[in-house]
Coordinates of C-alpha atoms and ligand atoms in Angstrom, one line a residue:
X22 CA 13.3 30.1 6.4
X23 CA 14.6 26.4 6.4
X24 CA 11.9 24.3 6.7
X25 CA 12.4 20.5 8.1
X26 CA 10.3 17.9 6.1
X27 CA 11.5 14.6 8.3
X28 CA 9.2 12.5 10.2
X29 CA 8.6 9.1 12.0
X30 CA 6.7 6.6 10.1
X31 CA 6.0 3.5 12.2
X32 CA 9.0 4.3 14.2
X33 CA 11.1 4.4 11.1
X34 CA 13.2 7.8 10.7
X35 CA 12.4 9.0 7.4
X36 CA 13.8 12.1 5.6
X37 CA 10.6 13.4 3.7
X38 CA 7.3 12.3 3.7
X39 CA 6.8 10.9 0.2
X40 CA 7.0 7.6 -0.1
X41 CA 8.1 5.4 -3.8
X42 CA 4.5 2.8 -3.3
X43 CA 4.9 -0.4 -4.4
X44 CA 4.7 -1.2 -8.2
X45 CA 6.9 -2.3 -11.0
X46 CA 8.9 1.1 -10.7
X47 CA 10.5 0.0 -7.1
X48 CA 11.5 -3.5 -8.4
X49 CA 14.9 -3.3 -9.5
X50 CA 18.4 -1.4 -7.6
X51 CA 18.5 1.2 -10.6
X52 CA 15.0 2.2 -10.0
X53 CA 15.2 2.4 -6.3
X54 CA 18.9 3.9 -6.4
X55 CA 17.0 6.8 -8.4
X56 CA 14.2 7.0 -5.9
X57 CA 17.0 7.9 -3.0
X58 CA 18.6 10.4 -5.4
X59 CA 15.4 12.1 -6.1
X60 CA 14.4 12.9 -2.3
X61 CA 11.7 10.3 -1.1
X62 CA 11.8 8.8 2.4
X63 CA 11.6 5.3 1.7
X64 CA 11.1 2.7 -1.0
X65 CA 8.3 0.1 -1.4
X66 CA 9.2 -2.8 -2.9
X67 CA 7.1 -4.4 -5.4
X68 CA 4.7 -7.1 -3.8
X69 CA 5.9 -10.9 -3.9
X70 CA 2.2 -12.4 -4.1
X71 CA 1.0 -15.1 -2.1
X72 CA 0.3 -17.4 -4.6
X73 CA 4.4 -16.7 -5.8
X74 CA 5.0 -18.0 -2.3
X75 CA 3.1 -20.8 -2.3
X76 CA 4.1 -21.9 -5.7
X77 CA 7.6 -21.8 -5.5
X78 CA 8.1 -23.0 -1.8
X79 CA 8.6 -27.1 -2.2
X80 CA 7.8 -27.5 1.7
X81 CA 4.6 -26.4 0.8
X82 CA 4.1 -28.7 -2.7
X83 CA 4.6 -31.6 -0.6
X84 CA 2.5 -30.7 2.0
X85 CA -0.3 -30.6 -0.4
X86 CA 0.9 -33.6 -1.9
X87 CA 0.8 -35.1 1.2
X88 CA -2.5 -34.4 1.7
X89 CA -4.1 -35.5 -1.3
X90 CA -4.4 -31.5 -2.4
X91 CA -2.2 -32.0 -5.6
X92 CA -1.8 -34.6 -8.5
X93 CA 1.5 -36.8 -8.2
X94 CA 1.7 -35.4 -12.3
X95 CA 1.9 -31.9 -11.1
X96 CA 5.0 -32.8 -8.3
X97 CA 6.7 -33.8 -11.7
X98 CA 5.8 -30.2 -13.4
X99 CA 7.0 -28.3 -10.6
X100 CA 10.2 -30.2 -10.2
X101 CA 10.6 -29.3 -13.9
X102 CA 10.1 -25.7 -13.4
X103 CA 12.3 -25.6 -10.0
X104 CA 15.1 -26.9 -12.6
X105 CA 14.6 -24.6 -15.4
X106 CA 13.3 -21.4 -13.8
X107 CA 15.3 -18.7 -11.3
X108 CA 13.5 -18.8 -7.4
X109 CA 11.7 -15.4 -8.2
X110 CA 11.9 -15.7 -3.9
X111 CA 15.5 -16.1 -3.7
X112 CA 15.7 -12.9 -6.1
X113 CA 13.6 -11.0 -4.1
X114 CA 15.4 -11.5 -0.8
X115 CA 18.6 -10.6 -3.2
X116 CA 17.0 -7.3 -3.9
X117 CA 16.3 -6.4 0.1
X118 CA 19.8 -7.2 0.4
X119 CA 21.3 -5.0 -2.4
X120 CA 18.9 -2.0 -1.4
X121 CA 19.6 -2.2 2.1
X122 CA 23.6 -2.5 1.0
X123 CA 23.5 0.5 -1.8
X124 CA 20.7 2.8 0.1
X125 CA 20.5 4.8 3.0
X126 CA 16.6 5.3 3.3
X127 CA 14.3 2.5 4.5
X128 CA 13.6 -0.6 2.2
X129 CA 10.2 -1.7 3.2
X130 CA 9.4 -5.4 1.8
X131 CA 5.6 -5.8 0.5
X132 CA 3.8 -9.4 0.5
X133 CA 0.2 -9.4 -1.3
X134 CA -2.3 -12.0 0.6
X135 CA -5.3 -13.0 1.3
X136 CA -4.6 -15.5 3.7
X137 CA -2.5 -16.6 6.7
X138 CA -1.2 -19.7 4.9
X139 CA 1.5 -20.6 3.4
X140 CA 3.8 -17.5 3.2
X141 CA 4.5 -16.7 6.6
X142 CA 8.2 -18.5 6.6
X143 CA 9.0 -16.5 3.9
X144 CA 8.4 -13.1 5.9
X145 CA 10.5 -14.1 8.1
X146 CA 13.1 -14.8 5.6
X147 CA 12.5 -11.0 4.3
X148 CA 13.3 -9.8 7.8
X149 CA 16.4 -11.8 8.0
X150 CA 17.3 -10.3 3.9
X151 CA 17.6 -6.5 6.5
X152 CA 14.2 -5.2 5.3
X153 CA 13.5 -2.3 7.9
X154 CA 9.7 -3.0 7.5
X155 CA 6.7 -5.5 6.3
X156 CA 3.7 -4.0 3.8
X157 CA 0.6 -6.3 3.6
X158 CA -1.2 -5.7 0.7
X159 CA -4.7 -7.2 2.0
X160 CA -7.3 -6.8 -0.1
X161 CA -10.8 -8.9 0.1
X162 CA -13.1 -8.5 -2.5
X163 CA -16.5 -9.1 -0.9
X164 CA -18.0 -11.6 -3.4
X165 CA -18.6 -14.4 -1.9
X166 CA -21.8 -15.1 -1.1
X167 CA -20.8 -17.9 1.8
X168 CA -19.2 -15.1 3.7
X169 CA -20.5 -12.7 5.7
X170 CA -18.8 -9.6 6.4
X171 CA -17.7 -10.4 9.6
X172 CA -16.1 -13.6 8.1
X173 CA -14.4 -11.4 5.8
X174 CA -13.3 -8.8 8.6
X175 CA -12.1 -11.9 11.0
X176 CA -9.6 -12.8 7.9
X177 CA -7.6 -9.1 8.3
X178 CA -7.0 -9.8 12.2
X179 CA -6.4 -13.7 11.4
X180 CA -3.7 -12.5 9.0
X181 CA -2.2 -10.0 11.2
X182 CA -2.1 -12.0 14.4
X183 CA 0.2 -14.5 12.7
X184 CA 2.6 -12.2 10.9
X185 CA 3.0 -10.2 14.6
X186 CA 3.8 -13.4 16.2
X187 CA 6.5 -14.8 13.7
X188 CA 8.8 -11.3 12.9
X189 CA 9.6 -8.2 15.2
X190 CA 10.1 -5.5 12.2
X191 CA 7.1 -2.9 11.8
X192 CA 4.4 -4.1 9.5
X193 CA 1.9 -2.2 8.1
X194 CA -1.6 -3.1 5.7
X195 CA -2.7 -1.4 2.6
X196 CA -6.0 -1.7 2.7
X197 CA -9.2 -1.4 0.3
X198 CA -12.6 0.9 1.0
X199 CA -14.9 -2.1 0.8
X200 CA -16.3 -2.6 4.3
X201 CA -19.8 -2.0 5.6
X202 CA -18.3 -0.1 9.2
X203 CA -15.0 0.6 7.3
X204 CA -13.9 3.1 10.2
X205 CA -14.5 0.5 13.1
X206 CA -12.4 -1.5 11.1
X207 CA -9.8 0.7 10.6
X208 CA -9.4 1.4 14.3
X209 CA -10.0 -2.1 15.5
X210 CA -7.0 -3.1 13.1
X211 CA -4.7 -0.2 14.5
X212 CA -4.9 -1.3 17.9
X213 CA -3.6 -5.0 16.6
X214 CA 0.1 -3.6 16.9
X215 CA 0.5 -3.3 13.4
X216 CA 2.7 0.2 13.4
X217 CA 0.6 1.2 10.1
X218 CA -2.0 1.3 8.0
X219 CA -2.2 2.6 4.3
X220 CA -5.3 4.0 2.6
X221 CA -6.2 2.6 0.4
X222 CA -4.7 0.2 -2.2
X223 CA -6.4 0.7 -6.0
X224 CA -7.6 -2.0 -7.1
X225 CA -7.5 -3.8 -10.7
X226 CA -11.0 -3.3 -12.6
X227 CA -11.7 -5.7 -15.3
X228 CA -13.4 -4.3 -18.2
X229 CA -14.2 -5.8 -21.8
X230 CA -14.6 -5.0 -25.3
X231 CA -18.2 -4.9 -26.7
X232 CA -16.9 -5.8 -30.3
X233 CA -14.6 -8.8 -29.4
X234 CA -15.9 -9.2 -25.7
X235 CA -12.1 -9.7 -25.1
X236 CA -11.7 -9.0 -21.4
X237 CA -9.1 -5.9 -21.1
X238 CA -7.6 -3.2 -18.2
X239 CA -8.7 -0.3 -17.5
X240 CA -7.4 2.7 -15.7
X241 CA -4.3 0.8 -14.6
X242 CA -2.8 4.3 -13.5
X243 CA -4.4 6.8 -11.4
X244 CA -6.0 10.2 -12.0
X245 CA -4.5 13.1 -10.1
X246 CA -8.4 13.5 -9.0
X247 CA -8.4 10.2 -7.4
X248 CA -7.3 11.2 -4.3
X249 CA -10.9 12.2 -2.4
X250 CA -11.9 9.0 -1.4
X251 CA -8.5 8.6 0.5
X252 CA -8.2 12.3 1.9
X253 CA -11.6 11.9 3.6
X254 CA -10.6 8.8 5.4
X255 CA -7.3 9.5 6.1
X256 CA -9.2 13.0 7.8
X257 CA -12.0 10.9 9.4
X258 CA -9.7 8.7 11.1
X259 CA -5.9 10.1 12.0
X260 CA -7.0 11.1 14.9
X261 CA -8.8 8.4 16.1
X262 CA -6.4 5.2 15.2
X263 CA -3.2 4.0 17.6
X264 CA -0.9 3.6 14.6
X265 CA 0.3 5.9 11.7
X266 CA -1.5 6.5 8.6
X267 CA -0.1 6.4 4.8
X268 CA -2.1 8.3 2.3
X269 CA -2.6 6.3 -1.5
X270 CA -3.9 6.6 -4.6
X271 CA -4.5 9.8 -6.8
X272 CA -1.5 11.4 -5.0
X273 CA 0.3 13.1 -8.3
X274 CA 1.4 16.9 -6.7
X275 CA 3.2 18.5 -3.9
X276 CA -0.3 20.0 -3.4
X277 CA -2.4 16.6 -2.7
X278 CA 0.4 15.8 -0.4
X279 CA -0.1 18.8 1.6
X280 CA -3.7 18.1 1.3
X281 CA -3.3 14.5 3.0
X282 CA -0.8 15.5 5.3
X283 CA -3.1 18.4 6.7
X284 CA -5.8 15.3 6.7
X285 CA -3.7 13.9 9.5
X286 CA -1.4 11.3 7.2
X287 CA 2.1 10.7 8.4
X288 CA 3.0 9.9 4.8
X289 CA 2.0 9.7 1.3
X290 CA 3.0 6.8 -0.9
X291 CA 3.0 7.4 -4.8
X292 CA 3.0 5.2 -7.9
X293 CA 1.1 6.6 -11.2
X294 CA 2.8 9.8 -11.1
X295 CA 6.3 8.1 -11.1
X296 CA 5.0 6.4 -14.2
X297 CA 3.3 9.5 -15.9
X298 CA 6.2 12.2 -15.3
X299 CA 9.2 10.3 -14.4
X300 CA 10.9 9.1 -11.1
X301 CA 12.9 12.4 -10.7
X302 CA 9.2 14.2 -10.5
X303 CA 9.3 13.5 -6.5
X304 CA 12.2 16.3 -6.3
X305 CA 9.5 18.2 -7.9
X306 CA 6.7 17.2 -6.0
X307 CA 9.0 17.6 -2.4
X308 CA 10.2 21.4 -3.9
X309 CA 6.3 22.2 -3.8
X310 CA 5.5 20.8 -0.4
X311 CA 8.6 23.0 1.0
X312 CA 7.7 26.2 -0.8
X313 CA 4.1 25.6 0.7
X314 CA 5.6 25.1 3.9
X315 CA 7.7 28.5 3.8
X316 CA 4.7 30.9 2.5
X317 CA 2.3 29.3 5.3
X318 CA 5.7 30.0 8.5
X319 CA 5.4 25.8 9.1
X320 CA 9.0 25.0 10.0
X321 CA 8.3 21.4 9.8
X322 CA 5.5 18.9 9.4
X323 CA 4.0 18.3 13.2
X324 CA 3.3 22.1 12.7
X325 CA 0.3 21.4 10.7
X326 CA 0.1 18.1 10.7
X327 CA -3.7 16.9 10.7
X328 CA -5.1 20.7 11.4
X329 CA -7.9 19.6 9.0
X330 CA -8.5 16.6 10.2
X331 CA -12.2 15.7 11.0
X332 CA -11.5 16.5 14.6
X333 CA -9.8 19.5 14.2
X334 CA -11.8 21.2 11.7
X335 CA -13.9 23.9 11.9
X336 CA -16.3 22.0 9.7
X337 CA -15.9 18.4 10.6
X338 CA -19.6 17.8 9.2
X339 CA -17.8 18.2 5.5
X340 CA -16.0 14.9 5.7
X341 CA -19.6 13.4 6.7
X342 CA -21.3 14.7 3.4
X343 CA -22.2 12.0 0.8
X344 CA -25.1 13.7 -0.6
X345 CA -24.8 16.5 -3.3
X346 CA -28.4 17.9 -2.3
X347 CA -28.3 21.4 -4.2
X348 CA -25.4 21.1 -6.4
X349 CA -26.9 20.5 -9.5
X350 CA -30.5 22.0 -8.8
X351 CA -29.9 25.6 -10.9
X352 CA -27.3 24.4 -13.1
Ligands
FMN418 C1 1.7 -0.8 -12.4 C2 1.4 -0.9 -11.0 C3 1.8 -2.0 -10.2 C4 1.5 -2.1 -8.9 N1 1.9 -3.2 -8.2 C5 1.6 -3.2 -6.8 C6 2.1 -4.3 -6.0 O1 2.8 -5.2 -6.5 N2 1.8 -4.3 -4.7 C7 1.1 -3.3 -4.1 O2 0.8 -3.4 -2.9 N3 0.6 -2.3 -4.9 C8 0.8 -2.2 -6.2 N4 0.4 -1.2 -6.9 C9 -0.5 -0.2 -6.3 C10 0.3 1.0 -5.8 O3 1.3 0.7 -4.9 C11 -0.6 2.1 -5.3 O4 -1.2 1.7 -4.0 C12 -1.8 2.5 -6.2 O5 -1.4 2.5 -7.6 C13 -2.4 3.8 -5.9 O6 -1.4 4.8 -5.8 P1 -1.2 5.8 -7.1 O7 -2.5 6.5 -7.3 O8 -0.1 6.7 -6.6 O9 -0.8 5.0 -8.3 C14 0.7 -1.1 -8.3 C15 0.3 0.0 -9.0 C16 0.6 0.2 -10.4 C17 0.2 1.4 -11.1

């Protein structure tokens, strides 16, 4: 039986449902040419952050010079660097252009922000480089304790109500779990007319050592058992949202995909396992989702697409459970 694992992913035609996520992996041509030959749908770039933006855009420089936000001293440092330092911006936009030149699968751009200042020029610049879609990588820590959490929440639709209004390709958030009514949210957000939404982004945890009390990293990669916080989400919500999901985080098998996919995602976007077993693993990971596929008769993906979603179940109640109750009571 052939089995066809194509689908739609915020109106982009995509020729498997895996998905290269954005990392250091998907920042150069060889890496991405390598991601095409090895079956995925589309590519992620790796972010260009916000602060990048700001700091390398003069418009912006003079504009806080202008306004008192910067010393006259500094103007002189940054003209310095604008000298002696390649545009990290104008190298980006070079690589949209090369990937969209050299690949056939959808090059999707990624900007990491936390506000609606500063970098929205710049999209627009990445939609003009041929990028066939826009990531935001949006990620609020709630830590400030002038903020409430509708503050915080009014920042995601601020964001997103600017980027709609300056560029026409499909954008998408990556989100984080941190929010009090975390599927209001998420449903709120996919009725903006973003055309996706990705759950969820891992974050960076700081960590230190208690001999030198040097600050270090921890778990920079995920754990192939990672995956539960997002497969619960992804179940609770893909059929309640107006715009595709993306499954992240702990996705290192064919088998989690299937898992997330039969949670209702439209795709899966991977990064540790590309680092722990090699680009060419996706061929790997894509072989196991079609063998699936063929011993369960689904001849492609809408076939079982979200059949254990939470509102398909026949236990929705075990996407609901928090508690462990009598797990551990005899053991
Ligand atoms: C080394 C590394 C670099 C990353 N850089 C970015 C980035 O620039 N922008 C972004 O949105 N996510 C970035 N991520 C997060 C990944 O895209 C992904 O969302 C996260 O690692 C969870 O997926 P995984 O479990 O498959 O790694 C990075 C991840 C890793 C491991």
């Amino acid at each position: 039986m052939m089995v066809d694992i194509s689908t739609d992913y915020m109106g982009l035609k995509l020729r498997s449902p895996l998905v290269a996520s954005s990392c250091g992996l998907t920042s150069n041509l060889k890496n991405l040419r390598s991601f095409e030959e090895s079956g995925v749908g589309a590519v992620i770039l790796k972010s260009v952050y916000e602060e990048e933006i700001i700091h390398y855009t003069k418009v912006s420089i003079t504009r806080m010079l202008s306004s008192g936000f910067i010393y006259p001293e500094a103007m002189d440092y940054f003209e310095f660097e604008f000298n002696q330092i390649k545009d990290p911006l104008s190298d980006y936009l070079n690589l949209i252009r090369n990937a969209k030149a050299e690949l056939t699968i959808p090059v999707i751009a990624s900007i990491n922000c936390l506000n609606a200042e500063g970098w929205l020029d710049y999209a627009q610049k990445i939609e003009q480089a041929g990028a066939d879609a826009l990531e935001l990588n949006l990620f609020i820590l709630p830590s400030d304790f002038t903020r409430t959490g509708q503050d915080n929440e009014a920042m995601y639709f601020d964001v997103v109500a600017k980027i709609l209004s300056k560029i026409t390709i499909p954008v998408s958030l990556k989100i984080g779990y941190y929010s009090a009514a975390l599927g209001m949210l998420i449903q709120r957000l996919s009725e903006t007319g973003v055309k996706g939404i990705t759950l969820f982004n891992r974050m960076y945890d700081p960590d230190f050592s208690v001999d030198t009390l040097e600050f270090t990293t921890t778990n920079v990669l995920s754990h192939p058992s990672d995956f539960a916080t997002s497969l619960r989400w992804i179940a609770i919500m893909s059929e309640r949202v107006k715009c595709d999901l993306a499954a992240s985080t702990g996705i290192h098998s064919g088998q989690t995909m299937v898992k997330q996919l039969l949670a209702g995602a439209k795709v899966v976007s991977a990064a540790s396992a590309f680092y722990v077993h090699g680009i060419p693993y996706a061929q790997e990971m894509l072989s196991d989702l079609k063998r699936w596929m063929e011993e369960q008769s689904y001849p492609n993906l809408d076939a079982f697409r979200g059949k254990m979603s939470k509102d398909r179940t026949y236990n929705p109640a075990a996407f609901e459970r928090v508690q462990f109750m009598r797990y551990f009571k005899d053991r």
